[in-house]
PDB file of N, CA and C in Angstrom:
ATOM      1  N   UNK A   1       0.824  -1.188   0.000  1.00 71.00           N
ATOM      2  CA  UNK A   1       0.000   0.000   0.000  1.00 71.00           C
ATOM      3  C   UNK A   1       0.872   1.258   0.000  1.00 71.00           C
ATOM      4  N   UNK A   2       0.324   2.292  -0.564  1.00 75.00           N
ATOM      5  CA  UNK A   2       1.000   3.581  -0.688  1.00 75.00           C
ATOM      6  C   UNK A   2       0.161   4.619   0.042  1.00 75.00           C
ATOM      7  N   UNK A   3       0.780   5.618   0.605  1.00 73.00           N
ATOM      8  CA  UNK A   3       0.041   6.699   1.255  1.00 73.00           C
ATOM      9  C   UNK A   3       0.204   7.985   0.451  1.00 73.00           C
ATOM     10  N   UNK A   4      -0.921   8.685   0.240  1.00 68.00           N
ATOM     11  CA  UNK A   4      -0.836   9.973  -0.447  1.00 68.00           C
ATOM     12  C   UNK A   4      -0.415  11.058   0.537  1.00 68.00           C
ATOM     13  N   UNK A   5      -0.378  12.304   0.080  1.00 72.00           N
ATOM     14  CA  UNK A   5       0.083  13.402   0.931  1.00 72.00           C
ATOM     15  C   UNK A   5      -0.829  13.662   2.122  1.00 72.00           C
ATOM     16  N   UNK A   6      -2.072  13.140   2.076  1.00 77.00           N
ATOM     17  CA  UNK A   6      -3.008  13.300   3.194  1.00 77.00           C
ATOM     18  C   UNK A   6      -3.033  12.084   4.115  1.00 77.00           C
ATOM     19  N   UNK A   7      -2.152  11.102   3.840  1.00 78.00           N
ATOM     20  CA  UNK A   7      -2.072   9.909   4.676  1.00 78.00           C
ATOM     21  C   UNK A   7      -3.056   8.816   4.322  1.00 78.00           C
ATOM     22  N   UNK A   8      -3.832   9.017   3.242  1.00 76.00           N
ATOM     23  CA  UNK A   8      -4.778   7.975   2.814  1.00 76.00           C
ATOM     24  C   UNK A   8      -4.015   6.835   2.155  1.00 76.00           C
ATOM     25  N   UNK A   9      -4.373   5.605   2.499  1.00 79.00           N
ATOM     26  CA  UNK A   9      -3.734   4.449   1.883  1.00 79.00           C
ATOM     27  C   UNK A   9      -4.407   4.140   0.554  1.00 79.00           C
ATOM     28  N   UNK A  10      -3.582   3.783  -0.418  1.00 80.00           N
ATOM     29  CA  UNK A  10      -4.103   3.392  -1.728  1.00 80.00           C
ATOM     30  C   UNK A  10      -3.141   2.402  -2.355  1.00 80.00           C
ATOM     31  N   UNK A  11      -3.654   1.640  -3.295  1.00 81.00           N
ATOM     32  CA  UNK A  11      -2.830   0.663  -4.002  1.00 81.00           C
ATOM     33  C   UNK A  11      -1.773   1.398  -4.827  1.00 81.00           C
ATOM     34  N   UNK A  12      -0.627   0.778  -4.972  1.00 81.00           N
ATOM     35  CA  UNK A  12       0.464   1.379  -5.739  1.00 81.00           C
ATOM     36  C   UNK A  12       0.029   1.662  -7.175  1.00 81.00           C
ATOM     37  N   UNK A  13      -0.759   0.763  -7.773  1.00 79.00           N
ATOM     38  CA  UNK A  13      -1.246   0.980  -9.141  1.00 79.00           C
ATOM     39  C   UNK A  13      -2.010   2.291  -9.252  1.00 79.00           C
ATOM     40  N   UNK A  14      -2.834   2.561  -8.268  1.00 80.00           N
ATOM     41  CA  UNK A  14      -3.613   3.802  -8.264  1.00 80.00           C
ATOM     42  C   UNK A  14      -2.706   5.010  -8.095  1.00 80.00           C
ATOM     43  N   UNK A  15      -1.736   4.917  -7.198  1.00 80.00           N
ATOM     44  CA  UNK A  15      -0.801   6.026  -6.973  1.00 80.00           C
ATOM     45  C   UNK A  15      -0.027   6.358  -8.244  1.00 80.00           C
ATOM     46  N   UNK A  16       0.400   5.343  -8.973  1.00 80.00           N
ATOM     47  CA  UNK A  16       1.142   5.558 -10.221  1.00 80.00           C
ATOM     48  C   UNK A  16       0.244   6.221 -11.262  1.00 80.00           C
ATOM     49  N   UNK A  17      -0.996   5.725 -11.407  1.00 77.00           N
ATOM     50  CA  UNK A  17      -1.918   6.312 -12.389  1.00 77.00           C
ATOM     51  C   UNK A  17      -2.226   7.771 -12.049  1.00 77.00           C
ATOM     52  N   UNK A  18      -2.401   8.071 -10.778  1.00 76.00           N
ATOM     53  CA  UNK A  18      -2.671   9.459 -10.378  1.00 76.00           C
ATOM     54  C   UNK A  18      -1.476  10.352 -10.671  1.00 76.00           C
ATOM     55  N   UNK A  19      -0.278   9.852 -10.427  1.00 77.00           N
ATOM     56  CA  UNK A  19       0.933  10.634 -10.704  1.00 77.00           C
ATOM     57  C   UNK A  19       1.062  10.896 -12.201  1.00 77.00           C
ATOM     58  N   UNK A  20       0.832   9.885 -13.011  1.00 74.00           N
ATOM     59  CA  UNK A  20       0.923  10.048 -14.461  1.00 74.00           C
ATOM     60  C   UNK A  20      -0.135  11.018 -14.972  1.00 74.00           C
ATOM     61  N   UNK A  21      -1.306  10.991 -14.361  1.00 69.00           N
ATOM     62  CA  UNK A  21      -2.381  11.898 -14.788  1.00 69.00           C
ATOM     63  C   UNK A  21      -1.964  13.348 -14.571  1.00 69.00           C
ATOM     64  N   UNK A  22      -1.279  13.631 -13.476  1.00 70.00           N
ATOM     65  CA  UNK A  22      -0.873  15.002 -13.193  1.00 70.00           C
ATOM     66  C   UNK A  22       0.284  15.451 -14.083  1.00 70.00           C
ATOM     67  N   UNK A  23       1.016  14.489 -14.657  1.00 71.00           N
ATOM     68  CA  UNK A  23       2.140  14.834 -15.522  1.00 71.00           C
ATOM     69  C   UNK A  23       1.684  15.187 -16.934  1.00 71.00           C
ATOM     70  N   UNK A  24       0.437  14.825 -17.293  1.00 64.00           N
ATOM     71  CA  UNK A  24      -0.114  15.185 -18.591  1.00 64.00           C
ATOM     72  C   UNK A  24       0.628  14.584 -19.772  1.00 64.00           C
ATOM     73  N   UNK A  25       1.065  13.346 -19.649  1.00 60.00           N
ATOM     74  CA  UNK A  25       1.798  12.686 -20.731  1.00 60.00           C
ATOM     75  C   UNK A  25       0.853  12.371 -21.889  1.00 60.00           C
ATOM     76  N   UNK A  26       1.227  12.751 -23.102  1.00 56.00           N
ATOM     77  CA  UNK A  26       0.399  12.438 -24.262  1.00 56.00           C
ATOM     78  C   UNK A  26       0.606  10.985 -24.660  1.00 56.00           C
ATOM     79  N   UNK A  27      -0.393  10.407 -25.286  1.00 58.00           N
ATOM     80  CA  UNK A  27      -0.313   9.025 -25.717  1.00 58.00           C
ATOM     81  C   UNK A  27      -0.660   8.034 -24.620  1.00 58.00           C
ATOM     82  N   UNK A  28      -1.081   8.524 -23.482  1.00 68.00           N
ATOM     83  CA  UNK A  28      -1.454   7.657 -22.365  1.00 68.00           C
ATOM     84  C   UNK A  28      -2.957   7.537 -22.261  1.00 68.00           C
ATOM     85  N   UNK A  29      -3.395   6.399 -21.764  1.00 74.00           N
ATOM     86  CA  UNK A  29      -4.799   6.236 -21.417  1.00 74.00           C
ATOM     87  C   UNK A  29      -4.942   6.766 -19.996  1.00 74.00           C
ATOM     88  N   UNK A  30      -5.805   7.744 -19.805  1.00 76.00           N
ATOM     89  CA  UNK A  30      -5.899   8.408 -18.517  1.00 76.00           C
ATOM     90  C   UNK A  30      -6.915   7.761 -17.583  1.00 76.00           C
ATOM     91  N   UNK A  31      -6.611   7.850 -16.322  1.00 80.00           N
ATOM     92  CA  UNK A  31      -7.499   7.401 -15.259  1.00 80.00           C
ATOM     93  C   UNK A  31      -8.578   8.454 -15.060  1.00 80.00           C
ATOM     94  N   UNK A  32      -9.842   8.054 -15.148  1.00 84.00           N
ATOM     95  CA  UNK A  32     -10.953   8.974 -14.976  1.00 84.00           C
ATOM     96  C   UNK A  32     -11.502   8.954 -13.553  1.00 84.00           C
ATOM     97  N   UNK A  33     -11.557   7.753 -12.950  1.00 84.00           N
ATOM     98  CA  UNK A  33     -12.107   7.609 -11.608  1.00 84.00           C
ATOM     99  C   UNK A  33     -11.648   6.270 -11.044  1.00 84.00           C
ATOM    100  N   UNK A  34     -11.868   6.051  -9.772  1.00 83.00           N
ATOM    101  CA  UNK A  34     -11.529   4.770  -9.163  1.00 83.00           C
ATOM    102  C   UNK A  34     -12.437   4.505  -7.978  1.00 83.00           C
ATOM    103  N   UNK A  35     -12.579   3.207  -7.672  1.00 86.00           N
ATOM    104  CA  UNK A  35     -13.379   2.761  -6.544  1.00 86.00           C
ATOM    105  C   UNK A  35     -12.571   1.714  -5.799  1.00 86.00           C
ATOM    106  N   UNK A  36     -12.336   1.937  -4.531  1.00 82.00           N
ATOM    107  CA  UNK A  36     -11.588   1.000  -3.721  1.00 82.00           C
ATOM    108  C   UNK A  36     -12.581   0.195  -2.891  1.00 82.00           C
ATOM    109  N   UNK A  37     -12.855  -1.041  -3.316  1.00 84.00           N
ATOM    110  CA  UNK A  37     -13.752  -1.924  -2.590  1.00 84.00           C
ATOM    111  C   UNK A  37     -12.910  -2.803  -1.673  1.00 84.00           C
ATOM    112  N   UNK A  38     -13.525  -3.546  -0.792  1.00 79.00           N
ATOM    113  CA  UNK A  38     -12.769  -4.333   0.181  1.00 79.00           C
ATOM    114  C   UNK A  38     -11.738  -5.256  -0.456  1.00 79.00           C
ATOM    115  N   UNK A  39     -12.124  -5.999  -1.462  1.00 84.00           N
ATOM    116  CA  UNK A  39     -11.233  -6.996  -2.044  1.00 84.00           C
ATOM    117  C   UNK A  39     -10.814  -6.683  -3.477  1.00 84.00           C
ATOM    118  N   UNK A  40     -11.194  -5.528  -3.993  1.00 84.00           N
ATOM    119  CA  UNK A  40     -10.831  -5.194  -5.361  1.00 84.00           C
ATOM    120  C   UNK A  40     -10.726  -3.686  -5.555  1.00 84.00           C
ATOM    121  N   UNK A  41      -9.974  -3.333  -6.559  1.00 83.00           N
ATOM    122  CA  UNK A  41      -9.787  -1.937  -6.944  1.00 83.00           C
ATOM    123  C   UNK A  41     -10.311  -1.795  -8.362  1.00 83.00           C
ATOM    124  N   UNK A  42     -11.252  -0.913  -8.570  1.00 85.00           N
ATOM    125  CA  UNK A  42     -11.821  -0.690  -9.896  1.00 85.00           C
ATOM    126  C   UNK A  42     -11.266   0.617 -10.431  1.00 85.00           C
ATOM    127  N   UNK A  43     -10.591   0.543 -11.575  1.00 82.00           N
ATOM    128  CA  UNK A  43     -10.054   1.725 -12.236  1.00 82.00           C
ATOM    129  C   UNK A  43     -10.922   2.029 -13.450  1.00 82.00           C
ATOM    130  N   UNK A  44     -11.429   3.236 -13.547  1.00 85.00           N
ATOM    131  CA  UNK A  44     -12.226   3.677 -14.695  1.00 85.00           C
ATOM    132  C   UNK A  44     -11.292   4.502 -15.564  1.00 85.00           C
ATOM    133  N   UNK A  45     -11.029   3.988 -16.773  1.00 82.00           N
ATOM    134  CA  UNK A  45     -10.060   4.633 -17.649  1.00 82.00           C
ATOM    135  C   UNK A  45     -10.717   5.015 -18.964  1.00 82.00           C
ATOM    136  N   UNK A  46     -10.168   6.030 -19.603  1.00 81.00           N
ATOM    137  CA  UNK A  46     -10.711   6.465 -20.882  1.00 81.00           C
ATOM    138  C   UNK A  46     -10.497   5.387 -21.930  1.00 81.00           C
ATOM    139  N   UNK A  47     -11.315   5.425 -22.963  1.00 76.00           N
ATOM    140  CA  UNK A  47     -11.158   4.525 -24.094  1.00 76.00           C
ATOM    141  C   UNK A  47     -10.895   5.386 -25.323  1.00 76.00           C
ATOM    142  N   UNK A  48      -9.634   5.491 -25.709  1.00 73.00           N
ATOM    143  CA  UNK A  48      -9.312   6.337 -26.857  1.00 73.00           C
ATOM    144  C   UNK A  48      -9.865   5.740 -28.149  1.00 73.00           C
ATOM    145  N   UNK A  49     -10.127   6.603 -29.093  1.00 75.00           N
ATOM    146  CA  UNK A  49     -10.625   6.147 -30.396  1.00 75.00           C
ATOM    147  C   UNK A  49      -9.566   6.443 -31.434  1.00 75.00           C
ATOM    148  N   UNK A  50      -9.261   5.580 -32.348  1.00 74.00           N
ATOM    149  CA  UNK A  50      -9.859   4.255 -32.470  1.00 74.00           C
ATOM    150  C   UNK A  50      -9.221   3.280 -31.492  1.00 74.00           C
ATOM    151  N   UNK A  51      -9.972   2.286 -31.073  1.00 74.00           N
ATOM    152  CA  UNK A  51      -9.440   1.226 -30.225  1.00 74.00           C
ATOM    153  C   UNK A  51     -10.256  -0.035 -30.442  1.00 74.00           C
ATOM    154  N   UNK A  52      -9.680  -1.151 -30.079  1.00 74.00           N
ATOM    155  CA  UNK A  52     -10.346  -2.446 -30.214  1.00 74.00           C
ATOM    156  C   UNK A  52     -10.508  -3.078 -28.850  1.00 74.00           C
ATOM    157  N   UNK A  53     -11.561  -3.853 -28.681  1.00 78.00           N
ATOM    158  CA  UNK A  53     -11.746  -4.661 -27.498  1.00 78.00           C
ATOM    159  C   UNK A  53     -10.761  -5.830 -27.579  1.00 78.00           C
ATOM    160  N   UNK A  54      -9.975  -6.050 -26.523  1.00 78.00           N
ATOM    161  CA  UNK A  54      -8.929  -7.062 -26.561  1.00 78.00           C
ATOM    162  C   UNK A  54      -9.477  -8.455 -26.828  1.00 78.00           C
ATOM    163  N   UNK A  55     -10.578  -8.833 -26.186  1.00 83.00           N
ATOM    164  CA  UNK A  55     -11.113 -10.182 -26.398  1.00 83.00           C
ATOM    165  C   UNK A  55     -11.589 -10.366 -27.840  1.00 83.00           C
ATOM    166  N   UNK A  56     -12.206  -9.343 -28.440  1.00 86.00           N
ATOM    167  CA  UNK A  56     -12.621  -9.433 -29.850  1.00 86.00           C
ATOM    168  C   UNK A  56     -11.405  -9.526 -30.764  1.00 86.00           C
ATOM    169  N   UNK A  57     -10.376  -8.739 -30.467  1.00 82.00           N
ATOM    170  CA  UNK A  57      -9.149  -8.765 -31.265  1.00 82.00           C
ATOM    171  C   UNK A  57      -8.516 -10.157 -31.238  1.00 82.00           C
ATOM    172  N   UNK A  58      -8.462 -10.743 -30.054  1.00 84.00           N
ATOM    173  CA  UNK A  58      -7.866 -12.080 -29.926  1.00 84.00           C
ATOM    174  C   UNK A  58      -8.687 -13.101 -30.708  1.00 84.00           C
ATOM    175  N   UNK A  59     -10.000 -13.053 -30.586  1.00 87.00           N
ATOM    176  CA  UNK A  59     -10.848 -14.002 -31.315  1.00 87.00           C
ATOM    177  C   UNK A  59     -10.733 -13.812 -32.828  1.00 87.00           C
ATOM    178  N   UNK A  60     -10.592 -12.575 -33.269  1.00 86.00           N
ATOM    179  CA  UNK A  60     -10.429 -12.295 -34.697  1.00 86.00           C
ATOM    180  C   UNK A  60      -9.085 -12.775 -35.234  1.00 86.00           C
ATOM    181  N   UNK A  61      -8.130 -13.037 -34.345  1.00 81.00           N
ATOM    182  CA  UNK A  61      -6.786 -13.471 -34.751  1.00 81.00           C
ATOM    183  C   UNK A  61      -6.488 -14.893 -34.297  1.00 81.00           C
ATOM    184  N   UNK A  62      -7.499 -15.761 -34.361  1.00 88.00           N
ATOM    185  CA  UNK A  62      -7.288 -17.174 -34.102  1.00 88.00           C
ATOM    186  C   UNK A  62      -7.365 -17.609 -32.650  1.00 88.00           C
ATOM    187  N   UNK A  63      -7.781 -16.762 -31.741  1.00 87.00           N
ATOM    188  CA  UNK A  63      -7.981 -17.163 -30.355  1.00 87.00           C
ATOM    189  C   UNK A  63      -6.780 -17.005 -29.443  1.00 87.00           C
ATOM    190  N   UNK A  64      -5.645 -16.587 -29.992  1.00 85.00           N
ATOM    191  CA  UNK A  64      -4.470 -16.355 -29.141  1.00 85.00           C
ATOM    192  C   UNK A  64      -3.529 -15.384 -29.835  1.00 85.00           C
ATOM    193  N   UNK A  65      -2.596 -14.860 -29.076  1.00 81.00           N
ATOM    194  CA  UNK A  65      -1.601 -13.946 -29.619  1.00 81.00           C
ATOM    195  C   UNK A  65      -0.217 -14.546 -29.456  1.00 81.00           C
ATOM    196  N   UNK A  66       0.645 -14.279 -30.413  1.00 82.00           N
ATOM    197  CA  UNK A  66       2.043 -14.661 -30.273  1.00 82.00           C
ATOM    198  C   UNK A  66       2.678 -13.728 -29.250  1.00 82.00           C
ATOM    199  N   UNK A  67       3.751 -14.180 -28.604  1.00 80.00           N
ATOM    200  CA  UNK A  67       4.389 -13.404 -27.547  1.00 80.00           C
ATOM    201  C   UNK A  67       4.776 -12.003 -28.033  1.00 80.00           C
ATOM    202  N   UNK A  68       5.370 -11.913 -29.212  1.00 79.00           N
ATOM    203  CA  UNK A  68       5.795 -10.612 -29.737  1.00 79.00           C
ATOM    204  C   UNK A  68       4.591  -9.679 -29.905  1.00 79.00           C
ATOM    205  N   UNK A  69       3.496 -10.206 -30.436  1.00 75.00           N
ATOM    206  CA  UNK A  69       2.296  -9.400 -30.651  1.00 75.00           C
ATOM    207  C   UNK A  69       1.684  -8.970 -29.305  1.00 75.00           C
ATOM    208  N   UNK A  70       1.714  -9.847 -28.321  1.00 73.00           N
ATOM    209  CA  UNK A  70       1.183  -9.511 -26.999  1.00 73.00           C
ATOM    210  C   UNK A  70       1.989  -8.390 -26.369  1.00 73.00           C
ATOM    211  N   UNK A  71       3.306  -8.416 -26.505  1.00 68.00           N
ATOM    212  CA  UNK A  71       4.154  -7.373 -25.939  1.00 68.00           C
ATOM    213  C   UNK A  71       3.869  -6.031 -26.590  1.00 68.00           C
ATOM    214  N   UNK A  72       3.723  -6.013 -27.917  1.00 64.00           N
ATOM    215  CA  UNK A  72       3.427  -4.773 -28.632  1.00 64.00           C
ATOM    216  C   UNK A  72       2.048  -4.266 -28.253  1.00 64.00           C
ATOM    217  N   UNK A  73       1.062  -5.160 -28.114  1.00 55.00           N
ATOM    218  CA  UNK A  73      -0.297  -4.760 -27.752  1.00 55.00           C
ATOM    219  C   UNK A  73      -0.339  -4.114 -26.384  1.00 55.00           C
ATOM    220  N   UNK A  74       0.486  -4.585 -25.462  1.00 52.00           N
ATOM    221  CA  UNK A  74       0.509  -4.001 -24.119  1.00 52.00           C
ATOM    222  C   UNK A  74       0.962  -2.546 -24.179  1.00 52.00           C
ATOM    223  N   UNK A  75       1.901  -2.228 -25.011  1.00 47.00           N
ATOM    224  CA  UNK A  75       2.413  -0.855 -25.092  1.00 47.00           C
ATOM    225  C   UNK A  75       1.505   0.047 -25.899  1.00 47.00           C
ATOM    226  N   UNK A  76       0.875  -0.512 -26.927  1.00 48.00           N
ATOM    227  CA  UNK A  76       0.010   0.305 -27.774  1.00 48.00           C
ATOM    228  C   UNK A  76      -1.380   0.407 -27.189  1.00 48.00           C
ATOM    229  N   UNK A  77      -1.936  -0.736 -26.753  1.00 43.00           N
ATOM    230  CA  UNK A  77      -3.310  -0.810 -26.322  1.00 43.00           C
ATOM    231  C   UNK A  77      -3.539  -0.182 -25.010  1.00 43.00           C
TER     232      UNK A  77
END
């Protein structure tokens, strides 16, 4: 867990997304909102256009991705 400047605890993933949002980096998918539930963290993120749904993309490409394609998709998608 990470603590913000007010001492609130939050998941490291959330702290990183909030920091990146304040830096205004272009080409990033931005965090719009979040919900911290007891056993899960829900991140609401923008969906840039154009974009594809990952599960549809995988099904359209034979049901799986090659390692190289998966690595590129992580950086682009």
